[in-house]
Amino acid sequence: MTSLTKRTSGLVQRKTEAHRNAEKERGSDEEEDEARRVDDEEDDKGDAKDTRLTLMEEVLLLGLKDREGYTSFWNDCISSGLRGCMLIELALRGRLQLEACGMRRKSLLARKVICKSDAPTGDMLLDEALKHIKDTQPPETVQSWIELLSGETWNPLKLHYQLRNVRERLAKNLVEKGVLTTEKQNFLLFDMTTHPLTNNTLKQRLVKKVQESVLEKWVNDPQRMDRRVLALILLAHSSDVLENAFAPLPDEQFDLGMTRVRGLLELEPETESAKPNANELMWAVVAAFTK
C-alpha cells in the first residue's frame, strides 16, 4: 500500500512538473506571438509601398546634410540620442518594458529595463542591443543603457556593451533602402565616407510629418498623438536635429512649432507615463534626456 502511494505521488509530481513546463512554454510562445503581432501592426501602418524607417534612421536622416552626406561635426548629442531611439523602438515593438513600479512607486529612472521578448526584429542594431539587455543580470536602468550602448562608461568591464559605428551602419541601412548613396570625400588630411541624399521625396515626407504634427495636425494632447511621431519629435530634439525639420518654415510657423515642442518638453514624464495606454519606457527615455 505504501509503495502504491509513493508511485501515485511520484506520478502526480511528474504531471505537475510537466504542466508547469507546458505553461512556461505556452507563456513564451504567447510573448513571441505578441511581439510578432506588434511588428505586423507596425508594418501595416501607412502605405505598404512606402519605405519603412526605424526611429534611429529617421533621426539620422534629419541630422544628415543632404548634399554633404554627413552630420554636423559640432553635434555631440546625436550619439546618445540614437541609443535612446533604439530603446524606444524596441519598446514600441513589444521587446522591452520597465519593471513594475512596486508598492513604493519607484521613479522611471530608478526602474530596470526588462526583456519582454527576444524575438528577432530583423534589424541588426536592434537585435544586438536586445541581446545585451536580455543577457545582462542584474538588469540596468534606462539611463545606464544609454550610457553603456554609447560607450560612455568608466567601467572597462562594461565596454563590450558599446554599439560601434552606429551612424555608419544606419547610413548603410538607408543606402540599402534607396534613400542615400555612398561617396568618398577628401578633407585635406583624410578621406571620409559620406552618404548624400538620393531620395529627396522620402526626406521631404519625413520633414512634413514632423512639421504637421505640431502645426496643421496639432492636437494639444500627447496622449492623442501617434506614439512614434511623439517619440520622433522628442528624440530629434534630444539629438539636436529637430530644428533642421523646422528650418524651411516661415518665421511665424517656426516660432509656433518650436513653442509647441517646448510645451511637450516641459511635460512631466512621471505623470504622462501613468496615463492610460502610455508607454512607460518611452517616457523613461525622455526623462533621461530632460532630467
XYZ file of N, CA and C in Angstrom, residues 6-215:
630
model
N 3.502 5.879 -2.905
C 4.706 6.558 -3.381
C 4.681 6.695 -4.893
N 4.269 5.580 -5.599
C 4.228 5.628 -7.055
C 3.207 6.654 -7.521
N 2.045 6.658 -6.844
C 0.990 7.617 -7.197
C 1.467 9.042 -6.968
N 2.152 9.256 -5.837
C 2.680 10.585 -5.514
C 3.697 11.029 -6.558
N 4.573 10.092 -6.958
C 5.571 10.419 -7.980
C 4.924 10.766 -9.295
N 3.834 10.041 -9.645
C 3.124 10.303 -10.890
C 2.510 11.693 -10.873
N 1.887 12.056 -9.744
C 1.283 13.383 -9.594
C 2.352 14.465 -9.716
N 3.519 14.193 -9.084
C 4.605 15.177 -9.118
C 5.106 15.386 -10.548
N 5.250 14.271 -11.300
C 5.712 14.382 -12.679
C 4.682 15.111 -13.537
N 3.397 14.826 -13.285
C 2.347 15.505 -14.038
C 2.366 17.007 -13.758
N 2.554 17.354 -12.475
C 2.595 18.765 -12.093
C 3.769 19.474 -12.758
N 4.925 18.797 -12.741
C 6.115 19.383 -13.355
C 5.913 19.545 -14.861
N 5.312 18.540 -15.488
C 5.048 18.627 -16.916
C 4.083 19.762 -17.225
N 3.083 19.929 -16.328
C 2.113 21.010 -16.512
C 2.795 22.369 -16.411
N 3.709 22.489 -15.449
C 4.433 23.762 -15.289
C 5.274 24.069 -16.516
N 5.973 23.044 -17.029
C 6.800 23.252 -18.217
C 5.958 23.658 -19.417
N 4.776 23.007 -19.518
C 3.883 23.343 -20.630
C 3.406 24.783 -20.515
N 3.084 25.207 -19.279
C 2.640 26.583 -19.056
C 3.747 27.562 -19.415
N 4.988 27.232 -19.028
C 6.128 28.110 -19.299
C 6.327 28.255 -20.806
N 6.273 27.104 -21.530
C 6.454 27.149 -22.979
C 5.331 27.933 -23.639
N 4.089 27.740 -23.105
C 2.946 28.457 -23.670
C 3.108 29.953 -23.475
N 3.594 30.335 -22.272
C 3.806 31.750 -21.976
C 4.850 32.353 -22.892
N 5.931 31.588 -23.139
C 6.993 32.064 -24.025
C 6.468 32.234 -25.442
N 5.663 31.247 -25.897
C 5.094 31.328 -27.241
C 4.165 32.529 -27.368
N 3.386 32.803 -26.306
C 2.461 33.930 -26.341
C 3.223 35.247 -26.432
N 4.369 35.341 -25.715
C 5.165 36.564 -25.786
C 5.714 36.776 -27.187
N 6.204 35.682 -27.816
C 6.728 35.799 -29.171
C 5.617 36.166 -30.151
N 4.415 35.566 -29.963
C 3.284 35.891 -30.832
C 2.911 37.363 -30.696
N 2.938 37.861 -29.444
C 2.609 39.258 -29.200
C 3.628 40.169 -29.877
N 4.910 39.811 -29.774
C 5.959 40.618 -30.412
C 5.770 40.636 -31.920
N 5.445 39.462 -32.496
C 5.225 39.411 -33.936
C 3.997 40.228 -34.332
N 2.956 40.183 -33.478
C 1.743 40.937 -33.767
C 2.035 42.432 -33.784
N 2.843 42.886 -32.823
C 3.216 44.298 -32.774
C 3.983 44.686 -34.023
N 4.922 43.817 -34.448
C 5.685 44.090 -35.663
C 4.761 44.175 -36.874
N 3.795 43.247 -36.942
C 2.871 43.239 -38.072
C 2.046 44.519 -38.108
N 1.602 44.968 -36.919
C 0.837 46.206 -36.847
C 1.676 47.382 -37.319
N 2.952 47.394 -36.911
C 3.836 48.477 -37.337
C 4.011 48.438 -38.853
N 4.117 47.231 -39.422
C 4.295 47.098 -40.868
C 3.053 47.560 -41.622
N 1.869 47.344 -41.020
C 0.623 47.673 -41.702
C 0.326 49.164 -41.694
N 0.989 49.929 -40.834
C 0.720 51.362 -40.734
C 1.201 52.052 -42.001
N 0.372 52.950 -42.519
C 0.787 53.724 -43.683
C 0.696 52.905 -44.951
N 1.162 53.493 -46.017
C 1.142 52.853 -47.322
C 2.171 51.728 -47.361
N 1.728 50.558 -47.766
C 2.634 49.403 -47.793
C 3.789 49.627 -48.760
N 3.596 50.532 -49.762
C 4.648 50.795 -50.733
C 5.720 51.729 -50.183
N 5.432 52.428 -49.082
C 6.393 53.358 -48.506
C 7.567 52.612 -47.894
N 8.746 53.243 -47.958
C 9.915 52.685 -47.284
C 9.755 52.904 -45.791
N 9.821 51.830 -45.021
C 9.627 51.936 -43.576
C 10.959 52.176 -42.892
N 11.035 53.251 -42.112
C 12.266 53.596 -41.419
C 12.091 53.401 -39.920
N 13.168 53.054 -39.232
C 13.149 52.988 -37.778
C 13.319 54.394 -37.217
N 13.079 54.548 -35.928
C 13.271 55.856 -35.288
C 14.719 56.315 -35.433
N 15.660 55.386 -35.303
C 17.073 55.757 -35.423
C 17.373 56.306 -36.815
N 16.841 55.634 -37.845
C 17.086 56.067 -39.215
C 16.452 57.422 -39.485
N 15.258 57.658 -38.923
C 14.590 58.943 -39.123
C 15.370 60.075 -38.465
N 15.849 59.851 -37.243
C 16.624 60.883 -36.555
C 17.924 61.164 -37.301
N 18.605 60.102 -37.756
C 19.845 60.303 -38.510
C 19.568 61.058 -39.803
N 18.475 60.716 -40.483
C 18.134 61.370 -41.749
C 17.866 62.855 -41.538
N 17.240 63.201 -40.423
C 17.006 64.615 -40.112
C 18.324 65.346 -39.845
N 19.306 64.616 -39.316
C 20.577 65.237 -38.960
C 21.575 65.315 -40.100
N 21.392 64.496 -41.154
C 22.338 64.470 -42.270
C 22.187 65.700 -43.165
N 23.308 66.267 -43.579
C 23.296 67.318 -44.594
C 23.026 66.649 -45.941
N 22.039 67.148 -46.679
C 21.579 66.473 -47.889
C 22.682 66.246 -48.913
N 23.435 67.281 -49.252
C 24.452 67.161 -50.294
C 25.765 66.604 -49.750
N 26.137 67.058 -48.558
C 27.421 66.626 -47.998
C 27.382 65.179 -47.543
N 26.235 64.744 -46.980
C 26.086 63.343 -46.587
C 26.688 62.976 -45.254
N 26.820 63.952 -44.347
C 27.302 63.659 -43.001
C 26.633 64.612 -42.013
N 26.654 64.249 -40.729
C 26.057 65.086 -39.693
C 27.047 66.178 -39.282
N 26.529 67.180 -38.603
C 27.372 68.288 -38.165
C 28.486 67.797 -37.241
N 29.702 68.292 -37.470
C 30.829 67.911 -36.620
C 30.649 68.432 -35.191
N 29.798 69.426 -35.028
C 29.611 70.059 -33.717
C 28.490 69.404 -32.916
N 27.820 68.435 -33.502
C 26.707 67.783 -32.812
C 27.239 66.641 -31.944
N 27.272 66.871 -30.626
C 27.736 65.834 -29.698
C 26.583 65.173 -28.957
N 25.348 65.416 -29.433
C 24.157 64.850 -28.772
C 23.576 63.660 -29.523
N 23.872 63.562 -30.820
C 23.186 62.566 -31.648
C 23.557 61.139 -31.268
N 24.766 60.922 -30.761
C 25.193 59.567 -30.399
C 24.297 58.977 -29.317
N 24.133 59.702 -28.208
C 23.268 59.205 -27.130
C 21.802 59.229 -27.564
N 21.425 60.201 -28.395
C 20.044 60.264 -28.874
C 19.661 59.029 -29.671
N 20.577 58.535 -30.497
C 20.304 57.331 -31.292
C 20.135 56.105 -30.402
N 20.889 56.038 -29.296
C 20.717 54.911 -28.355
C 19.352 54.977 -27.687
N 18.911 56.187 -27.364
C 17.560 56.336 -26.810
C 16.508 55.887 -27.805
N 16.734 56.189 -29.096
C 15.813 55.747 -30.145
C 15.707 54.223 -30.177
N 16.845 53.550 -29.995
C 16.848 52.080 -30.008
C 15.967 51.522 -28.896
N 16.110 52.077 -27.699
C 15.314 51.586 -26.569
C 13.823 51.790 -26.819
N 13.467 52.970 -27.349
C 12.054 53.244 -27.609
C 11.536 52.350 -28.740
N 12.335 52.177 -29.788
C 11.924 51.313 -30.899
C 11.653 49.896 -30.400
N 12.531 49.380 -29.552
C 12.339 48.036 -29.003
C 11.113 47.971 -28.097
N 10.844 49.049 -27.380
C 9.658 49.087 -26.514
C 8.382 49.123 -27.353
N 8.369 49.933 -28.412
C 7.190 50.029 -29.267
C 6.936 48.727 -30.014
N 7.993 47.934 -30.216
C 7.834 46.640 -30.893
C 7.554 45.500 -29.912
N 7.341 45.825 -28.649
C 6.971 44.809 -27.671
C 8.111 43.952 -27.172
N 9.369 44.423 -27.326
C 10.518 43.638 -26.873
C 10.974 44.018 -25.466
N 10.818 45.282 -25.093
C 11.289 45.761 -23.795
C 10.169 46.419 -23.015
N 10.329 46.423 -21.707
C 9.420 47.144 -20.826
C 10.160 47.480 -19.539
N 9.576 48.371 -18.741
C 10.146 48.671 -17.436
C 9.619 47.689 -16.410
N 10.424 47.402 -15.404
C 9.948 46.551 -14.320
C 8.775 47.231 -13.618
N 7.972 46.460 -12.897
C 6.841 47.024 -12.171
C 7.327 48.051 -11.150
N 6.545 49.110 -10.971
C 6.995 50.193 -10.077
C 6.951 49.789 -8.608
N 6.169 48.771 -8.265
C 6.146 48.275 -6.887
C 5.330 49.150 -5.949
N 5.252 48.724 -4.713
C 4.449 49.434 -3.712
C 5.015 50.818 -3.396
N 6.344 50.959 -3.504
C 6.976 52.224 -3.136
C 7.022 53.209 -4.297
N 6.431 52.822 -5.448
C 6.336 53.702 -6.603
C 7.694 54.259 -7.005
N 8.568 53.387 -7.487
C 9.881 53.831 -7.960
C 9.714 54.817 -9.112
N 10.649 55.736 -9.217
C 10.626 56.683 -10.323
C 11.017 55.964 -11.612
N 10.709 56.574 -12.751
C 11.020 55.961 -14.047
C 12.506 55.662 -14.186
N 13.349 56.577 -13.727
C 14.788 56.411 -13.895
C 15.392 55.420 -12.910
N 14.612 55.014 -11.906
C 15.118 54.036 -10.938
C 14.695 52.614 -11.306
N 13.769 52.487 -12.253
C 13.266 51.163 -12.623
C 14.129 50.528 -13.707
N 14.288 49.224 -13.633
C 15.159 48.480 -14.541
C 14.447 48.160 -15.863
N 15.243 48.006 -16.902
C 14.721 47.620 -18.214
C 14.676 46.096 -18.291
N 13.511 45.561 -18.631
C 13.298 44.115 -18.674
C 13.037 43.677 -20.111
N 13.633 42.549 -20.492
C 13.381 41.977 -21.819
C 12.041 41.234 -21.780
N 11.096 41.709 -22.549
C 9.766 41.103 -22.605
C 9.708 39.966 -23.625
N 10.435 40.141 -24.720
C 10.515 39.104 -25.757
C 11.841 39.266 -26.490
N 12.500 38.140 -26.795
C 13.760 38.204 -27.528
C 13.578 37.789 -28.983
N 12.337 37.842 -29.473
C 12.088 37.522 -30.878
C 12.846 38.503 -31.771
N 13.545 38.009 -32.815
C 14.327 38.893 -33.678
C 13.474 39.986 -34.303
N 14.072 41.161 -34.480
C 13.356 42.303 -35.059
C 13.608 42.437 -36.557
N 14.671 41.779 -37.044
C 15.036 41.941 -38.440
C 16.017 43.080 -38.668
N 16.356 43.809 -37.602
C 17.328 44.896 -37.683
C 18.533 44.517 -36.826
N 19.725 44.509 -37.413
C 20.914 44.015 -36.703
C 21.246 44.855 -35.468
N 21.124 46.171 -35.570
C 21.428 47.028 -34.427
C 20.449 46.792 -33.280
N 19.171 46.709 -33.614
C 18.159 46.461 -32.585
C 18.368 45.100 -31.933
N 18.663 44.092 -32.750
C 18.863 42.744 -32.204
C 20.112 42.679 -31.324
N 21.143 43.433 -31.697
C 22.373 43.466 -30.896
C 22.108 44.106 -29.531
N 21.378 45.234 -29.544
C 21.035 45.900 -28.283
C 20.133 45.014 -27.430
N 19.182 44.357 -28.074
C 18.251 43.481 -27.351
C 18.991 42.327 -26.682
N 19.965 41.762 -27.372
C 20.740 40.655 -26.801
C 21.511 41.106 -25.562
N 22.127 42.285 -25.633
C 22.841 42.819 -24.470
C 21.904 42.937 -23.267
N 20.728 43.493 -23.511
C 19.782 43.733 -22.419
C 19.258 42.417 -21.855
N 18.977 41.464 -22.730
C 18.453 40.167 -22.295
C 19.483 39.405 -21.456
N 20.755 39.481 -21.857
C 21.797 38.684 -21.212
C 22.371 39.320 -19.950
N 21.991 40.546 -19.647
C 22.589 41.268 -18.524
C 21.809 41.050 -17.230
N 22.485 40.545 -16.224
C 21.906 40.343 -14.897
C 22.880 40.872 -13.844
N 22.423 41.645 -12.866
C 21.058 42.166 -12.753
C 20.772 43.209 -13.826
N 19.489 43.489 -14.085
C 19.127 44.446 -15.139
C 19.625 45.856 -14.826
N 19.714 46.680 -15.868
C 20.154 48.062 -15.733
C 18.988 49.014 -15.992
N 19.173 50.282 -15.629
C 18.151 51.303 -15.868
C 18.274 51.863 -17.281
N 17.291 52.662 -17.683
C 17.321 53.312 -18.994
C 18.551 54.197 -19.127
N 18.814 55.006 -18.103
C 19.965 55.902 -18.139
C 21.265 55.122 -18.312
N 21.389 54.021 -17.589
C 22.594 53.191 -17.691
C 22.753 52.613 -19.092
N 21.640 52.160 -19.692
C 21.739 51.549 -21.014
C 22.118 52.565 -22.084
N 21.625 53.777 -21.961
C 22.018 54.809 -22.920
C 23.522 55.047 -22.843
N 24.048 55.088 -21.627
C 25.485 55.300 -21.438
C 26.304 54.093 -21.894
N 25.825 52.897 -21.554
C 26.569 51.686 -21.916
C 26.603 51.471 -23.424
N 25.457 51.638 -24.079
C 25.399 51.433 -25.526
C 26.181 52.513 -26.274
N 26.342 53.682 -25.632
C 27.126 54.769 -26.235
C 28.614 54.618 -25.954
N 28.975 53.752 -25.006
C 30.373 53.594 -24.623
C 30.819 54.635 -23.617
N 29.868 55.362 -23.021
C 30.203 56.405 -22.053
C 30.202 55.816 -20.642
N 31.128 54.941 -20.391
C 31.239 54.323 -19.078
C 32.704 54.288 -18.660
N 32.917 54.439 -17.365
C 34.272 54.405 -16.823
C 34.679 52.998 -16.418
N 33.732 52.064 -16.517
C 33.999 50.689 -16.126
C 34.528 49.897 -17.330
N 35.811 49.536 -17.341
C 36.370 48.820 -18.505
C 35.723 47.461 -18.728
N 35.107 46.880 -17.687
C 34.460 45.579 -17.825
C 33.139 45.673 -18.582
N 32.659 46.912 -18.792
C 31.376 47.086 -19.481
C 31.524 47.732 -20.850
N 32.752 47.873 -21.311
C 32.968 48.496 -22.610
C 32.444 47.649 -23.772
N 32.279 46.344 -23.526
C 31.798 45.473 -24.604
C 30.332 45.725 -24.946
N 29.635 46.496 -24.114
C 28.239 46.823 -24.404
C 28.120 47.883 -25.501
N 29.201 48.605 -25.759
C 29.136 49.703 -26.716
C 28.792 49.206 -28.116
N 27.818 49.868 -28.738
C 27.483 49.586 -30.132
C 28.338 50.511 -30.998
N 29.213 49.937 -31.804
C 30.179 50.742 -32.558
C 29.680 51.076 -33.966
N 30.176 52.208 -34.473
C 29.873 52.645 -35.853
C 28.378 52.711 -36.134
N 27.621 53.189 -35.155
C 26.158 53.200 -35.291
C 25.713 54.081 -36.457
N 26.259 55.296 -36.555
C 25.833 56.190 -37.639
C 26.156 55.607 -39.012
N 27.347 55.019 -39.132
C 27.735 54.424 -40.404
C 26.840 53.237 -40.751
N 26.502 52.432 -39.763
C 25.646 51.269 -40.018
C 24.221 51.687 -40.369
N 23.732 52.740 -39.713
C 22.401 53.259 -40.045
C 22.401 53.849 -41.453
N 23.479 54.563 -41.784
C 23.578 55.141 -43.127
C 23.579 54.040 -44.189
N 24.273 52.930 -43.914
C 24.295 51.810 -44.863
C 22.896 51.204 -45.007
N 22.148 51.148 -43.901
C 20.754 50.682 -43.988
C 19.951 51.576 -44.926
N 20.168 52.894 -44.812
C 19.438 53.842 -45.655
C 19.900 53.755 -47.107
N 21.153 53.390 -47.321
C 21.633 53.157 -48.690
C 20.911 51.950 -49.285
N 20.787 50.878 -48.495
C 20.104 49.671 -48.963
C 18.634 49.937 -49.257
N 18.046 50.898 -48.537
C 16.637 51.237 -48.743
C 16.453 52.283 -49.846
N 17.562 52.673 -50.493
C 17.473 53.596 -51.617
C 17.285 55.044 -51.226
N 17.592 55.382 -49.980
C 17.411 56.757 -49.502
C 18.698 57.564 -49.665
N 19.843 56.926 -49.416
C 21.139 57.581 -49.515
C 22.017 56.853 -50.531
N 23.141 57.464 -50.861
C 24.160 56.798 -51.672
C 25.491 56.919 -50.937
N 26.527 56.286 -51.455
C 27.831 56.298 -50.793
C 28.882 56.955 -51.679
N 29.637 57.882 -51.075
C 30.705 58.568 -51.797
C 31.916 58.708 -50.891
N 33.043 59.103 -51.490
C 34.259 59.411 -50.733
C 34.558 60.895 -50.904
N 34.846 61.574 -49.780
C 35.217 62.981 -49.848
C 36.565 63.178 -49.184
N 37.354 64.074 -49.765
C 38.678 64.361 -49.227
C 38.628 65.604 -48.353
N 39.090 65.455 -47.105
C 39.127 66.564 -46.157
C 40.581 66.910 -45.828
N 41.366 67.227 -46.851
C 42.766 67.627 -46.714
C 43.645 66.538 -46.099
N 43.424 66.244 -44.818
C 44.284 65.290 -44.121
C 43.775 63.856 -44.182
N 42.518 63.688 -44.566
C 41.969 62.327 -44.571
C 40.801 62.242 -45.547
N 40.492 61.024 -45.943
C 39.305 60.739 -46.756
C 38.200 60.241 -45.835
N 36.967 60.632 -46.152
C 35.840 60.204 -45.323
C 34.713 59.687 -46.212
N 34.127 58.564 -45.785
C 32.961 58.036 -46.488
C 31.750 58.879 -46.127
N 31.044 59.369 -47.131
C 29.852 60.176 -46.890
C 28.647 59.517 -47.555
N 27.457 59.969 -47.171
C 26.226 59.363 -47.689
C 25.222 60.450 -48.071
N 25.421 61.068 -49.241
C 24.492 62.107 -49.703
C 23.091 61.549 -49.959
N 22.118 62.450 -49.895
C 20.715 62.078 -50.086
C 20.428 61.820 -51.561
N 19.705 60.736 -51.854
C 19.272 60.454 -53.231
C 17.751 60.468 -53.348
N 17.054 60.074 -52.295
C 15.585 60.045 -52.315
C 15.061 61.268 -51.560
N 15.003 62.402 -52.265
C 14.557 63.632 -51.629
C 13.083 63.573 -51.245
N 12.299 62.789 -51.986
C 10.859 62.675 -51.702
C 10.620 62.108 -50.309
N 11.364 61.056 -49.969
C 11.180 60.438 -48.650
C 11.624 61.387 -47.538
N 12.729 62.108 -47.749
C 13.199 63.071 -46.739
C 12.167 64.182 -46.546
N 11.600 64.677 -47.628
C 10.592 65.738 -47.533
C 9.325 65.232 -46.849
N 8.996 63.969 -47.081
C 7.825 63.389 -46.426
C 8.049 63.303 -44.915
N 9.278 62.943 -44.527
C 9.619 62.872 -43.107
C 9.565 64.258 -42.473
N 10.141 65.249 -43.137
C 10.129 66.624 -42.620
C 8.704 67.138 -42.497
N 7.889 66.854 -43.514
C 6.496 67.303 -43.481
C 5.730 66.652 -42.332
N 6.021 65.376 -42.074
C 5.344 64.681 -40.967
C 5.652 65.355 -39.641
N 6.906 65.734 -39.435
C 7.301 66.410 -38.195
C 6.651 67.780 -38.111
N 6.659 68.527 -39.213
C 6.078 69.868 -39.218
C 4.578 69.820 -38.943
N 3.878 68.941 -39.642
C 2.419 68.876 -39.494
C 1.996 68.445 -38.101
N 2.820 67.623 -37.444
C 2.445 67.115 -36.116
C 2.336 68.239 -35.084
N 3.050 69.353 -35.302
C 2.970 70.474 -34.349
C 2.327 71.712 -34.968
N 1.847 71.577 -36.208
C 1.175 72.713 -36.852
C -0.244 72.309 -37.273
